[in-house]
């Protein structure tokens, strides 16, 4: 469901184009024996594409370090195929990080000029193009977009907003 093969194909394309220098850090772990073959196939692709010096698997990131991990990233990529609001995307946005996601749940959130951060599924070429676009932004542009993404989470997905929404539904039900 993480769709790492799409990311690796995009990185291969970026390497071949040679327009940007990049390093990709993949966090998380393969927690199920079912996915071990998939994980191995991703490793083989990385080696076959000559990306071993550019891609690093760091394993799980402890919760206490997750905010600093997101903040240290130039771009957070999430290609999960769940079509539900993925908390890792919201967490990254809340840290002011630039995100790229193909998760349909974000298509109604990342609209207008923020559609720059949303891409169609299974599109390595589109992902590579968007990575190039985000990489070419000035520091000021990145900061401004990061603040807007953070504000979306604060306004629409905060705990206090959730509680207010639940309260509103309860009040409607009890009249």
mmCIF file of C-alpha atoms in Angstrom:
data_model
loop_
_atom_site.group_PDB
_atom_site.id
_atom_site.type_symbol
_atom_site.label_atom_id
_atom_site.label_comp_id
_atom_site.label_asym_id
_atom_site.label_seq_id
_atom_site.Cartn_x
_atom_site.Cartn_y
_atom_site.Cartn_z
ATOM 1 C CA UNK A 1 0.000 0.000 0.000
ATOM 2 C CA UNK A 2 2.981 2.356 0.341
ATOM 3 C CA UNK A 3 3.616 2.192 -3.426
ATOM 4 C CA UNK A 4 7.384 2.630 -3.029
ATOM 5 C CA UNK A 5 7.936 1.279 -6.540
ATOM 6 C CA UNK A 6 6.372 4.498 -7.909
ATOM 7 C CA UNK A 7 8.796 6.565 -5.839
ATOM 8 C CA UNK A 8 11.803 4.509 -6.966
ATOM 9 C CA UNK A 9 10.784 4.858 -10.630
ATOM 10 C CA UNK A 10 10.476 8.632 -10.142
ATOM 11 C CA UNK A 11 13.913 8.765 -8.489
ATOM 12 C CA UNK A 12 15.389 6.815 -11.401
ATOM 13 C CA UNK A 13 13.956 9.411 -13.763
ATOM 14 C CA UNK A 14 15.313 12.287 -11.647
ATOM 15 C CA UNK A 15 18.752 10.693 -11.618
ATOM 16 C CA UNK A 16 18.699 10.271 -15.400
ATOM 17 C CA UNK A 17 17.607 13.883 -15.958
ATOM 18 C CA UNK A 18 20.343 15.140 -13.644
ATOM 19 C CA UNK A 19 18.610 18.467 -12.963
ATOM 20 C CA UNK A 20 18.549 18.131 -9.175
ATOM 21 C CA UNK A 21 20.731 16.472 -6.614
ATOM 22 C CA UNK A 22 18.596 14.480 -4.205
ATOM 23 C CA UNK A 23 18.682 12.110 -1.298
ATOM 24 C CA UNK A 24 15.684 10.000 -0.359
ATOM 25 C CA UNK A 25 15.152 8.747 3.171
ATOM 26 C CA UNK A 26 12.544 6.036 3.630
ATOM 27 C CA UNK A 27 11.289 5.703 7.184
ATOM 28 C CA UNK A 28 9.316 2.812 8.577
ATOM 29 C CA UNK A 29 9.704 -0.898 8.780
ATOM 30 C CA UNK A 30 8.342 -3.981 7.117
ATOM 31 C CA UNK A 31 6.249 -5.245 10.002
ATOM 32 C CA UNK A 32 4.768 -8.306 8.345
ATOM 33 C CA UNK A 33 6.370 -11.350 6.787
ATOM 34 C CA UNK A 34 3.833 -10.982 3.964
ATOM 35 C CA UNK A 35 5.622 -7.854 2.710
ATOM 36 C CA UNK A 36 9.224 -9.086 2.986
ATOM 37 C CA UNK A 37 9.364 -10.062 -0.708
ATOM 38 C CA UNK A 38 7.996 -6.661 -1.700
ATOM 39 C CA UNK A 39 10.593 -4.946 0.477
ATOM 40 C CA UNK A 40 13.359 -7.051 -1.114
ATOM 41 C CA UNK A 41 12.100 -6.206 -4.618
ATOM 42 C CA UNK A 42 12.308 -2.493 -3.788
ATOM 43 C CA UNK A 43 15.895 -2.972 -2.600
ATOM 44 C CA UNK A 44 16.772 -4.757 -5.849
ATOM 45 C CA UNK A 45 15.278 -1.935 -7.922
ATOM 46 C CA UNK A 46 17.315 0.600 -5.966
ATOM 47 C CA UNK A 47 20.501 -1.350 -6.694
ATOM 48 C CA UNK A 48 19.609 -1.984 -10.351
ATOM 49 C CA UNK A 49 18.864 1.700 -10.940
ATOM 50 C CA UNK A 50 22.117 2.842 -9.327
ATOM 51 C CA UNK A 51 20.302 4.626 -6.519
ATOM 52 C CA UNK A 52 22.000 2.962 -3.553
ATOM 53 C CA UNK A 53 23.938 6.131 -2.642
ATOM 54 C CA UNK A 54 20.815 8.274 -2.891
ATOM 55 C CA UNK A 55 18.234 6.144 -1.068
ATOM 56 C CA UNK A 56 18.489 5.229 2.593
ATOM 57 C CA UNK A 57 16.180 3.090 4.714
ATOM 58 C CA UNK A 58 16.290 4.305 8.305
ATOM 59 C CA UNK A 59 13.653 2.063 9.871
ATOM 60 C CA UNK A 60 11.021 3.317 12.287
ATOM 61 C CA UNK A 61 11.269 6.843 13.649
ATOM 62 C CA UNK A 62 10.409 7.086 17.370
ATOM 63 C CA UNK A 63 7.323 9.199 18.007
ATOM 64 C CA UNK A 64 9.342 11.725 20.040
ATOM 65 C CA UNK A 65 11.536 12.368 16.941
ATOM 66 C CA UNK A 66 8.843 12.429 14.271
ATOM 67 C CA UNK A 67 8.278 16.215 14.225
ATOM 68 C CA UNK A 68 11.982 16.945 13.769
ATOM 69 C CA UNK A 69 12.138 14.240 11.086
ATOM 70 C CA UNK A 70 9.326 15.917 9.106
ATOM 71 C CA UNK A 71 10.823 19.381 9.603
ATOM 72 C CA UNK A 72 14.213 18.211 8.324
ATOM 73 C CA UNK A 73 12.679 16.958 5.069
ATOM 74 C CA UNK A 74 12.443 19.175 2.012
ATOM 75 C CA UNK A 75 9.549 17.138 0.614
ATOM 76 C CA UNK A 76 7.441 14.433 2.232
ATOM 77 C CA UNK A 77 6.140 11.899 -0.300
ATOM 78 C CA UNK A 78 3.182 9.655 0.480
ATOM 79 C CA UNK A 79 1.812 7.395 -2.235
ATOM 80 C CA UNK A 80 -0.289 5.147 -0.007
ATOM 81 C CA UNK A 81 -3.229 3.537 -1.698
ATOM 82 C CA UNK A 82 -5.678 3.739 1.204
ATOM 83 C CA UNK A 83 -7.871 6.622 -0.012
ATOM 84 C CA UNK A 84 -8.349 7.657 3.609
ATOM 85 C CA UNK A 85 -6.788 10.587 5.432
ATOM 86 C CA UNK A 86 -3.313 9.333 6.187
ATOM 87 C CA UNK A 87 -2.104 10.733 9.491
ATOM 88 C CA UNK A 88 1.498 10.851 8.280
ATOM 89 C CA UNK A 89 0.519 13.389 5.600
ATOM 90 C CA UNK A 90 -1.382 15.471 8.152
ATOM 91 C CA UNK A 91 1.531 15.238 10.610
ATOM 92 C CA UNK A 92 3.976 16.368 7.946
ATOM 93 C CA UNK A 93 1.712 19.237 6.906
ATOM 94 C CA UNK A 94 1.330 20.271 10.555
ATOM 95 C CA UNK A 95 5.120 20.573 10.744
ATOM 96 C CA UNK A 96 5.094 22.941 7.757
ATOM 97 C CA UNK A 97 6.650 20.407 5.405
ATOM 98 C CA UNK A 98 5.887 20.339 1.711
ATOM 99 C CA UNK A 99 3.985 17.168 0.838
ATOM 100 C CA UNK A 100 3.327 15.202 -2.307
ATOM 101 C CA UNK A 101 0.517 12.688 -2.158
ATOM 102 C CA UNK A 102 -1.633 10.688 -4.553
ATOM 103 C CA UNK A 103 -4.060 9.731 -1.804
ATOM 104 C CA UNK A 104 -7.587 10.586 -3.020
ATOM 105 C CA UNK A 105 -8.610 11.694 0.458
ATOM 106 C CA UNK A 106 -6.432 14.789 -0.067
ATOM 107 C CA UNK A 107 -7.872 15.742 -3.477
ATOM 108 C CA UNK A 108 -10.516 17.946 -1.791
ATOM 109 C CA UNK A 109 -7.988 19.429 0.621
ATOM 110 C CA UNK A 110 -5.175 20.246 -1.793
ATOM 111 C CA UNK A 111 -7.121 22.410 -4.235
ATOM 112 C CA UNK A 112 -6.425 25.566 -6.216
ATOM 113 C CA UNK A 113 -2.728 26.384 -6.258
ATOM 114 C CA UNK A 114 -2.261 23.744 -3.531
ATOM 115 C CA UNK A 115 -3.117 21.083 -6.136
ATOM 116 C CA UNK A 116 0.604 21.312 -6.839
ATOM 117 C CA UNK A 117 0.973 18.941 -3.867
ATOM 118 C CA UNK A 118 -1.490 16.372 -5.206
ATOM 119 C CA UNK A 119 -0.755 13.968 -8.060
ATOM 120 C CA UNK A 120 -2.526 11.190 -9.865
ATOM 121 C CA UNK A 121 -1.921 7.621 -8.748
ATOM 122 C CA UNK A 122 0.690 5.372 -10.307
ATOM 123 C CA UNK A 123 2.446 8.184 -12.139
ATOM 124 C CA UNK A 124 6.230 8.133 -11.613
ATOM 125 C CA UNK A 125 6.772 10.753 -14.342
ATOM 126 C CA UNK A 126 4.289 13.124 -12.690
ATOM 127 C CA UNK A 127 5.922 12.554 -9.312
ATOM 128 C CA UNK A 128 9.388 13.287 -10.719
ATOM 129 C CA UNK A 129 8.076 16.468 -12.337
ATOM 130 C CA UNK A 130 6.483 17.682 -9.110
ATOM 131 C CA UNK A 131 9.655 16.927 -7.128
ATOM 132 C CA UNK A 132 11.601 19.058 -9.618
ATOM 133 C CA UNK A 133 9.066 21.890 -9.312
ATOM 134 C CA UNK A 134 9.135 21.878 -5.503
ATOM 135 C CA UNK A 135 12.935 21.610 -5.478
ATOM 136 C CA UNK A 136 13.234 24.713 -7.640
ATOM 137 C CA UNK A 137 11.189 26.895 -5.270
ATOM 138 C CA UNK A 138 12.878 29.610 -3.292
ATOM 139 C CA UNK A 139 13.177 29.236 0.466
ATOM 140 C CA UNK A 140 10.509 31.936 0.857
ATOM 141 C CA UNK A 141 8.072 30.085 -1.411
ATOM 142 C CA UNK A 142 8.660 26.817 0.443
ATOM 143 C CA UNK A 143 8.097 28.519 3.779
ATOM 144 C CA UNK A 144 4.892 30.226 2.589
ATOM 145 C CA UNK A 145 3.444 26.987 1.210
ATOM 146 C CA UNK A 146 4.521 25.109 4.341
ATOM 147 C CA UNK A 147 2.678 27.631 6.495
ATOM 148 C CA UNK A 148 -0.467 27.289 4.373
ATOM 149 C CA UNK A 149 -0.334 23.492 4.645
ATOM 150 C CA UNK A 150 0.144 23.768 8.395
ATOM 151 C CA UNK A 151 -2.825 26.123 8.658
ATOM 152 C CA UNK A 152 -5.068 23.620 6.856
ATOM 153 C CA UNK A 153 -4.323 21.023 9.515
ATOM 154 C CA UNK A 154 -4.748 23.524 12.355
ATOM 155 C CA UNK A 155 -8.075 24.794 11.001
ATOM 156 C CA UNK A 156 -9.681 21.582 9.728
ATOM 157 C CA UNK A 157 -8.031 18.655 11.470
ATOM 158 C CA UNK A 158 -7.100 19.805 14.968
ATOM 159 C CA UNK A 159 -8.276 18.079 18.134
ATOM 160 C CA UNK A 160 -10.300 21.111 19.199
ATOM 161 C CA UNK A 161 -11.965 21.230 15.777
ATOM 162 C CA UNK A 162 -12.779 17.518 16.008
ATOM 163 C CA UNK A 163 -14.291 17.945 19.474
ATOM 164 C CA UNK A 164 -16.349 20.935 18.282
ATOM 165 C CA UNK A 165 -17.598 18.881 15.334
ATOM 166 C CA UNK A 166 -18.595 15.975 17.580
ATOM 167 C CA UNK A 167 -20.306 18.401 19.957
ATOM 168 C CA UNK A 168 -22.228 19.928 17.062
ATOM 169 C CA UNK A 169 -23.434 16.511 15.856
ATOM 170 C CA UNK A 170 -24.505 15.526 19.380
ATOM 171 C CA UNK A 171 -26.397 18.797 19.811
ATOM 172 C CA UNK A 172 -28.163 18.260 16.464
ATOM 173 C CA UNK A 173 -29.147 14.738 17.499
ATOM 174 C CA UNK A 174 -30.504 15.678 20.925
ATOM 175 C CA UNK A 175 -32.175 18.766 19.528
#
